[in-house]
mmCIF file of C-alpha atoms in Angstrom:
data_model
loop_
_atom_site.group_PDB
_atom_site.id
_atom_site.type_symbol
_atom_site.label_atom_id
_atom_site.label_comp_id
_atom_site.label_asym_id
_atom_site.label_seq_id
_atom_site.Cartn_x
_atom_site.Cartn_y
_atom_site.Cartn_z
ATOM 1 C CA UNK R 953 0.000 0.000 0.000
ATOM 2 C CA UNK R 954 2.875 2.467 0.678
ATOM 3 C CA UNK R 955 3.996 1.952 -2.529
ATOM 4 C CA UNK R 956 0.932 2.447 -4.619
ATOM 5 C CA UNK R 957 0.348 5.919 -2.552
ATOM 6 C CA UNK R 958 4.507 6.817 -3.477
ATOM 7 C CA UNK R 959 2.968 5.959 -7.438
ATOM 8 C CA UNK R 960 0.117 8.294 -7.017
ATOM 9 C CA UNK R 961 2.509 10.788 -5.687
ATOM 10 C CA UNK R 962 5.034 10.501 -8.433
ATOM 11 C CA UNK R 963 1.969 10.908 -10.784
ATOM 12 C CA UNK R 964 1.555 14.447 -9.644
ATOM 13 C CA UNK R 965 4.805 15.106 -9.680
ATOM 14 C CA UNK R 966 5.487 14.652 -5.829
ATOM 15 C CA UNK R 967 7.829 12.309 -4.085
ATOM 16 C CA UNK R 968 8.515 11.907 -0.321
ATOM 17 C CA UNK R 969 12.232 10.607 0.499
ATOM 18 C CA UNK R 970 11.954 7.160 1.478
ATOM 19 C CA UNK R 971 14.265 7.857 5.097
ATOM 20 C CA UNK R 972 11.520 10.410 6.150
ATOM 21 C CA UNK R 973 8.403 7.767 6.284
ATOM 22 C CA UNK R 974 7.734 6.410 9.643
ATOM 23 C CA UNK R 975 5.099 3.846 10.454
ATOM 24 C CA UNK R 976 3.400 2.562 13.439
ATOM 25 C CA UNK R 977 1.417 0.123 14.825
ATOM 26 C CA UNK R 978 -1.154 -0.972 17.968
ATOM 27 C CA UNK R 979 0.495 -3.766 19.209
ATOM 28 C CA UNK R 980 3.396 -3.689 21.100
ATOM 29 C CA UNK R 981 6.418 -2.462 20.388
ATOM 30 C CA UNK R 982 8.162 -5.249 20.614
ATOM 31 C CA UNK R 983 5.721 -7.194 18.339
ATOM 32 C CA UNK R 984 7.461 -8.386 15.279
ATOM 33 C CA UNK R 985 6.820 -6.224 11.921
ATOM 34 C CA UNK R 986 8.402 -4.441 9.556
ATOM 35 C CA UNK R 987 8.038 -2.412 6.036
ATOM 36 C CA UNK R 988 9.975 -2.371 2.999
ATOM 37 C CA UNK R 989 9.726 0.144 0.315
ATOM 38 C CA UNK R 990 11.854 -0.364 -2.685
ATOM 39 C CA UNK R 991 14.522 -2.476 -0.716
ATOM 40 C CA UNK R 992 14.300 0.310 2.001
ATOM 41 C CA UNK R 993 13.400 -0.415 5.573
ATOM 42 C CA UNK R 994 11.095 2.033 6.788
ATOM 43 C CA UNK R 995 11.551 3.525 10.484
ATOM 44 C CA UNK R 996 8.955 2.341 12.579
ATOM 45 C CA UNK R 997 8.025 4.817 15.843
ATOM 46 C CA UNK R 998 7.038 3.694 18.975
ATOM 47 C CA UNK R 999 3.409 3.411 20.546
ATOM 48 C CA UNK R 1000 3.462 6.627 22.470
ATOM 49 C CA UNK R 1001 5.319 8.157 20.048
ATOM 50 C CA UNK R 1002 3.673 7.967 16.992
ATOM 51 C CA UNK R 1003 3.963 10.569 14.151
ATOM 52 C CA UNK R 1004 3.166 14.049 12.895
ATOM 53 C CA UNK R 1005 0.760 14.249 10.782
ATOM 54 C CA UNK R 1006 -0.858 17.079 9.306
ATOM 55 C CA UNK R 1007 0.430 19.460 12.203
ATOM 56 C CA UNK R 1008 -0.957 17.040 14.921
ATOM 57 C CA UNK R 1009 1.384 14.171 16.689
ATOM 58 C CA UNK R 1010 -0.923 10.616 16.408
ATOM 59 C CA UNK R 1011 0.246 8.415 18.841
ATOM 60 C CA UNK R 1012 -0.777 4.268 19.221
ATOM 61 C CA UNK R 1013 -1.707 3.346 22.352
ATOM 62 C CA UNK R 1014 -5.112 5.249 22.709
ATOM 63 C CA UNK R 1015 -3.726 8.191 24.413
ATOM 64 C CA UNK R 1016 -3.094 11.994 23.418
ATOM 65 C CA UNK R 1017 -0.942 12.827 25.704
ATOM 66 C CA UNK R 1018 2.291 13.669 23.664
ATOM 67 C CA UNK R 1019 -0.374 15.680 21.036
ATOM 68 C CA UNK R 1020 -1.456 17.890 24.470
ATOM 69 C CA UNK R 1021 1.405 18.576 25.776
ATOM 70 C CA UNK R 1022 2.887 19.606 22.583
ATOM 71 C CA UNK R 1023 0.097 22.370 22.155
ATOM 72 C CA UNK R 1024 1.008 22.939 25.730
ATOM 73 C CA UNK R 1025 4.303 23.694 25.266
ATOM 74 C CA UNK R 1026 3.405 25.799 22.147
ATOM 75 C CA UNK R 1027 1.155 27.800 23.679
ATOM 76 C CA UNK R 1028 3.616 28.783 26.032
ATOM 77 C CA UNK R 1029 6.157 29.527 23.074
ATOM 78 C CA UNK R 1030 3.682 32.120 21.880
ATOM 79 C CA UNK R 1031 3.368 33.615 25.524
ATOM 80 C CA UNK R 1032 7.040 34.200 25.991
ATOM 81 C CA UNK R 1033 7.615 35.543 22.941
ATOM 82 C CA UNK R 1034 4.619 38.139 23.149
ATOM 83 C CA UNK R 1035 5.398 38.034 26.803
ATOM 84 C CA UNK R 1036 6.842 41.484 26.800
ATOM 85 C CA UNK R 1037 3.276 42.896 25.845
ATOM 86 C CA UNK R 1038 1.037 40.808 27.676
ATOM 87 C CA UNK R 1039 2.596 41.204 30.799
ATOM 88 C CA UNK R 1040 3.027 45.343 30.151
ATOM 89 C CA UNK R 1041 1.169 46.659 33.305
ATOM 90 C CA UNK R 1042 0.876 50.136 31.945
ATOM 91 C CA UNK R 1043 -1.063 48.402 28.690
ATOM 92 C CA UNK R 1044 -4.848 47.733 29.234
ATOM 93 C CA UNK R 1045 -5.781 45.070 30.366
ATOM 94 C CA UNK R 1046 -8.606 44.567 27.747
ATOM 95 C CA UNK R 1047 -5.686 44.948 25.261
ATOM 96 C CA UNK R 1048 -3.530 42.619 26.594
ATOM 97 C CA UNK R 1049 -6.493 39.644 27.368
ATOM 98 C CA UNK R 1050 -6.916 40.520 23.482
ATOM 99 C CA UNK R 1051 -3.643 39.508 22.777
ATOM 100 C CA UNK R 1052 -3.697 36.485 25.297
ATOM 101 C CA UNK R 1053 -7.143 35.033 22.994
ATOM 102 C CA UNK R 1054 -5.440 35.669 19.634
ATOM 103 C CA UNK R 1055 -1.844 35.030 19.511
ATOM 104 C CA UNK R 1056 -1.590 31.868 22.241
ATOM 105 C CA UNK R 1057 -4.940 30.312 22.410
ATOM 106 C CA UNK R 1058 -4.436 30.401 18.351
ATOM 107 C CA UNK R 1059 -1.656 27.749 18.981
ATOM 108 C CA UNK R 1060 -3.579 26.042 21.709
ATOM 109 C CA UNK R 1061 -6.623 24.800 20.382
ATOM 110 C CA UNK R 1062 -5.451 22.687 17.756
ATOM 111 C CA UNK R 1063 -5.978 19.393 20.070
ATOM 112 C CA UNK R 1064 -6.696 20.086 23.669
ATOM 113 C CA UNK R 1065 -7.842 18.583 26.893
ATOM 114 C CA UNK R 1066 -10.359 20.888 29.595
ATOM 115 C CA UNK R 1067 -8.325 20.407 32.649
ATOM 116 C CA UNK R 1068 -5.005 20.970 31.093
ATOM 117 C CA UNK R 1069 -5.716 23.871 29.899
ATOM 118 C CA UNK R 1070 -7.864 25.454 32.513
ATOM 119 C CA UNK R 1071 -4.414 25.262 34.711
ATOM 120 C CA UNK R 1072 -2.864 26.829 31.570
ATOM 121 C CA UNK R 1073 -4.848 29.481 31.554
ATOM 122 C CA UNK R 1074 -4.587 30.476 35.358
ATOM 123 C CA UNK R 1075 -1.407 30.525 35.605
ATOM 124 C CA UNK R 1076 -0.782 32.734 32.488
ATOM 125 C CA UNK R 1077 -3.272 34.975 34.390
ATOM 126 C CA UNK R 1078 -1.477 35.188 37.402
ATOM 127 C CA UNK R 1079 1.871 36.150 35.424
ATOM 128 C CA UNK R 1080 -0.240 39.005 33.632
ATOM 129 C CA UNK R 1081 -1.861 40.682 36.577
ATOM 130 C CA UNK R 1082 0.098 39.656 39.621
ATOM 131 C CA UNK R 1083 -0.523 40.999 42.919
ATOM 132 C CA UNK R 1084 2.106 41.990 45.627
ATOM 133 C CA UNK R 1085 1.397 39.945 48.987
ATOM 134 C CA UNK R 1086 0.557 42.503 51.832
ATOM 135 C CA UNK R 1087 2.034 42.957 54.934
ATOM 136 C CA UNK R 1088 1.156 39.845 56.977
ATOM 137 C CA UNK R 1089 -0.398 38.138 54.820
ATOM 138 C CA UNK R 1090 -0.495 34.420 54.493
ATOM 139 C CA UNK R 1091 0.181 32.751 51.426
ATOM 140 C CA UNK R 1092 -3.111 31.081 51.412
ATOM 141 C CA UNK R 1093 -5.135 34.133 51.752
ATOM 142 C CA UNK R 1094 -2.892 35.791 48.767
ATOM 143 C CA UNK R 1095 -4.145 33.071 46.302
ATOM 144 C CA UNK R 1096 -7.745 33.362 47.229
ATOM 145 C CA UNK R 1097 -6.910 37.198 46.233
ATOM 146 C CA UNK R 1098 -5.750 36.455 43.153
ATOM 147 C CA UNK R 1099 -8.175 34.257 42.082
ATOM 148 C CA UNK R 1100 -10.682 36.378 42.804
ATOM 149 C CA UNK R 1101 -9.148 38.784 41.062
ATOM 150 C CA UNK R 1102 -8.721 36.647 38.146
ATOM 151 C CA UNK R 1103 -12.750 35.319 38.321
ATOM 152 C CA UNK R 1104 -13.413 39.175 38.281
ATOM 153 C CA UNK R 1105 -10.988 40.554 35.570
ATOM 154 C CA UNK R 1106 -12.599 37.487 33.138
ATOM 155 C CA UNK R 1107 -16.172 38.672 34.272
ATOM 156 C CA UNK R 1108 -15.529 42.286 33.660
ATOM 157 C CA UNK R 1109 -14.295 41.734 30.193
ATOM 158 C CA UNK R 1110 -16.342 38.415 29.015
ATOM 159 C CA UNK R 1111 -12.595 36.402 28.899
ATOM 160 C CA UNK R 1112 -14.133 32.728 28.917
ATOM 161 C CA UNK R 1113 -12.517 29.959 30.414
ATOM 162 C CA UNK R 1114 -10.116 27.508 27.683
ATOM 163 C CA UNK R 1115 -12.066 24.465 28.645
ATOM 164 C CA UNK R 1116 -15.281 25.829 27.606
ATOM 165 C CA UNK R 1117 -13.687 26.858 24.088
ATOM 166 C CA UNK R 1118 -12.507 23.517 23.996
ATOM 167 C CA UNK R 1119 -16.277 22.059 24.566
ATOM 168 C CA UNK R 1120 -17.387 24.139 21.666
ATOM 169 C CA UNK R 1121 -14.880 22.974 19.614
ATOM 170 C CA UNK R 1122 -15.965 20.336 19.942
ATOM 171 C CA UNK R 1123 -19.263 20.590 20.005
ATOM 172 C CA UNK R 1124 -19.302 22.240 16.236
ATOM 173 C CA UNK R 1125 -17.005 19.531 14.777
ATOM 174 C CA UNK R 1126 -19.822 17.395 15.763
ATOM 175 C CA UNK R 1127 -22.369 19.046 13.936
ATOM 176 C CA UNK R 1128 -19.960 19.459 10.804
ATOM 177 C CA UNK R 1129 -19.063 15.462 10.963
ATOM 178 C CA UNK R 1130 -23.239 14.642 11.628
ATOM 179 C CA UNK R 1131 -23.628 16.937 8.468
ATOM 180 C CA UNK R 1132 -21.176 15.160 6.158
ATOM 181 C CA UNK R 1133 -23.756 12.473 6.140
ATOM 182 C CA UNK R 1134 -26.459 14.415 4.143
ATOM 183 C CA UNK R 1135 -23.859 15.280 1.255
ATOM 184 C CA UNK R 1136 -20.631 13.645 1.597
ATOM 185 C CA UNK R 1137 -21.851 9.811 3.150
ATOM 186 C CA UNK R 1138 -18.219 8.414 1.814
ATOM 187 C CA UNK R 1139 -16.059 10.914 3.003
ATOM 188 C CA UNK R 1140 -13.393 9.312 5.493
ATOM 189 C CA UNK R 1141 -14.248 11.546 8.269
ATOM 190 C CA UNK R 1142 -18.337 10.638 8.581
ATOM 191 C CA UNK R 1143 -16.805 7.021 8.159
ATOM 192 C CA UNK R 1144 -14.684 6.893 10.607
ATOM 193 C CA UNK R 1145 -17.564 8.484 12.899
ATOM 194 C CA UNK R 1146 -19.865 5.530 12.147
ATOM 195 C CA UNK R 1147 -16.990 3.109 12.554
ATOM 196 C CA UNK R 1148 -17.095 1.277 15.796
ATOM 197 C CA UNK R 1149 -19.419 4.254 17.527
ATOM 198 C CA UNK R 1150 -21.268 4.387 20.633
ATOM 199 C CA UNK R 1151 -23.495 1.959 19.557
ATOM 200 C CA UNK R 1152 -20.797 -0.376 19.177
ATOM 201 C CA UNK R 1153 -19.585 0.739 22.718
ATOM 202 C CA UNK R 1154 -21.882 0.231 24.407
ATOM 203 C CA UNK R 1155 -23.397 -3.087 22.864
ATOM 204 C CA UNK R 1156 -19.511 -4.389 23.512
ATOM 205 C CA UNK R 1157 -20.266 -2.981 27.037
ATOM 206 C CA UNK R 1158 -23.576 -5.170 27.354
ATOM 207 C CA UNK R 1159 -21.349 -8.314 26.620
ATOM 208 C CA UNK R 1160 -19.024 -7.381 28.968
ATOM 209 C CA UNK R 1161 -21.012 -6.860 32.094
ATOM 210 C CA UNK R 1162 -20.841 -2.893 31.875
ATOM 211 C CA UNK R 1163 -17.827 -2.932 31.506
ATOM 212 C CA UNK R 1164 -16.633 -0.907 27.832
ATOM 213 C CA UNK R 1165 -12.826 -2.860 29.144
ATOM 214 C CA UNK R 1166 -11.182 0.253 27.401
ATOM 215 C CA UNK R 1167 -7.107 -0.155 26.947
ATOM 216 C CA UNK R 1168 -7.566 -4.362 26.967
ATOM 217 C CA UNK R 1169 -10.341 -5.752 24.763
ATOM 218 C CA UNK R 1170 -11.731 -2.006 23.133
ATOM 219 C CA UNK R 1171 -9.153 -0.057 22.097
ATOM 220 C CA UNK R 1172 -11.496 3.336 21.279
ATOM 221 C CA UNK R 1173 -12.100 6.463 23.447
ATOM 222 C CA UNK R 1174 -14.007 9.008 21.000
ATOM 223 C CA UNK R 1175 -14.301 12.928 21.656
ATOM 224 C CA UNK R 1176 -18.340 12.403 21.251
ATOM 225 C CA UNK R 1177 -18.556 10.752 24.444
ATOM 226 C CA UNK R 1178 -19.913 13.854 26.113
ATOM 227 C CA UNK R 1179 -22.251 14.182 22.750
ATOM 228 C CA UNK R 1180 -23.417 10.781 23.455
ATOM 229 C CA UNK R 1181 -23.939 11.609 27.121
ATOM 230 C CA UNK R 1182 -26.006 14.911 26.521
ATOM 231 C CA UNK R 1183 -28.449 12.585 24.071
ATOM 232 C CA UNK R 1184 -28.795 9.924 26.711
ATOM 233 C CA UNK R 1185 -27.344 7.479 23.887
ATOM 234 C CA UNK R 1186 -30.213 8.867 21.543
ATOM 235 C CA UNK R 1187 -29.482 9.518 17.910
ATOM 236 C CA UNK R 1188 -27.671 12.712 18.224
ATOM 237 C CA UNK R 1189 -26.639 13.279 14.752
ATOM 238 C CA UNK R 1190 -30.156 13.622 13.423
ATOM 239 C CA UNK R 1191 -30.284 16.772 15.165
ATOM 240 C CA UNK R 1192 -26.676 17.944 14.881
ATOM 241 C CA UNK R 1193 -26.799 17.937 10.789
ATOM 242 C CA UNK R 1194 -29.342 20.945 11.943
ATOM 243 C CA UNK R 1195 -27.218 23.630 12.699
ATOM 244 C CA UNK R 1196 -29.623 25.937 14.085
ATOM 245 C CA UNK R 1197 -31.658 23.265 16.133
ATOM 246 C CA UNK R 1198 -27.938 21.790 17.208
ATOM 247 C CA UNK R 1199 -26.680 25.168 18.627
ATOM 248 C CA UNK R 1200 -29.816 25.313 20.906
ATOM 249 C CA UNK R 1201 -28.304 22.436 22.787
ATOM 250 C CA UNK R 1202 -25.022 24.207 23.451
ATOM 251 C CA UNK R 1203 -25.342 25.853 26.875
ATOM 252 C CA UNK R 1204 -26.616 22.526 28.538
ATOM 253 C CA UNK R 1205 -23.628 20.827 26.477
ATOM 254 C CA UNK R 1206 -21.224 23.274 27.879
ATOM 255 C CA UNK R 1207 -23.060 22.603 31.367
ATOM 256 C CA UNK R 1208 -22.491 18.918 31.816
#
């Protein structure tokens, strides 16, 4: 198969040194395997970590862990190297949560998990607005003031928290995916959501006592769990490829 996509390549006048492909697999490293491409042996990557692909590191061993914590570690790239403006305390501080929303949450929300970034978030805060502990006062005390400061500085000027970006992220790719199915049945997105979804879960689940036995005998943990929770395991996709009827849902969505 490698080799008929390297033919379709050269077709169009493209070609992809043969040293520079990496493959992976589920199973275990230390499974047997290995691909060769016109008497080259390709480099095979490890489990956990996987490849880039299109921007975004895919890793095998149903975890995206090494994908967060590169955003992560982006995100803070883009904080340092603006830091000089959003940390200006004689800037506004409208101006400068302006800044925060476009030039690091921009590299952030590529692939992102809620708690991570909520953490993120705070603590870039605290390094924008920080507060000079008073005389005698305790170092609990000082974080309750700065938290509150925080909760009031994102109140004052509608800054919302990461994690509920994220869930609307997510929540519109699901209405965009549900969609595909009304014009574009075949694309390999809308397959890949029918493949093996909640239905398949939880009907695996059923055999299994309850149990969905996630990381052993079902190797799948997909983002429209919380979709599939909001539903009640209905058929949410009938209503999502309804973009207007889907967005009514949002606030409960964003409340679960």
């Amino acid at each position: 198969m490698t080799q008929a996509w390297l033919d379709i390549l050269a077709e169009a006048g493209w070609a992809v040194p043969l040293d520079e492909i990496t493959w992976c697999s589920t199973q275990d490293d230390n499974a047997p395997g290995q691909v060769n491409v016109q008497g080259t042996r390709l480099r095979r990557a490890a489990r956990n970590d996987g490849f880039k692909v299109l921007g975004t590191i895919v890793t095998f061993d149903n975890s995206d862990e090494v994908e967060l914590q590169s955003r992560v570690s982006k995100a803070w790239r883009a904080f340092y190297k603006y830091k000089h403006l959003l940390c200006c305390r004689g800037a506004p501080i409208r101006a400068r949560l302006k800044l925060l929303r476009s030039l690091v949450s921009t590299s952030l929300f590529w692939c992102s998990e809620t708690s991570t970034l909520r953490g993120l978030q705070e603590t870039m805060l605290r390094m924008m607005m920080p507060l000079r502990k008073r005389l005698a006062e305790s170092a609990e005390v000082l974080m309750q003031r700065i938290g509150q400061n925080i909760k009031r500085v994102k109140e004052d000027y509608a800054f919302r928290d990461w994690g509920e970006v994220y869930f609307e992220h997510v929540f519109t790719w699901a209405s965009h995916v549900a969609g595909l199915g009304d014009y574009d049945s075949d694309r390999v997105t809308h397959r890949v959501l029918e493949y093996r979804n909640y239905n398949w879960i939880w009907d695996r689940a059923r055999q299994n006592k309850g149990n969905h036995m996630h990381g052993r005998k079902v190797r799948v943990w997909r983002w429209e769990h919380r979709v599939d929770k909001l539903f009640n395991r209905g058929d949410w996709q009938a209503t999502a490829r309804s973009k207007a009827a889907w967005r009514t849902h949002l606030e409960k969505f964003l409340s679960l």
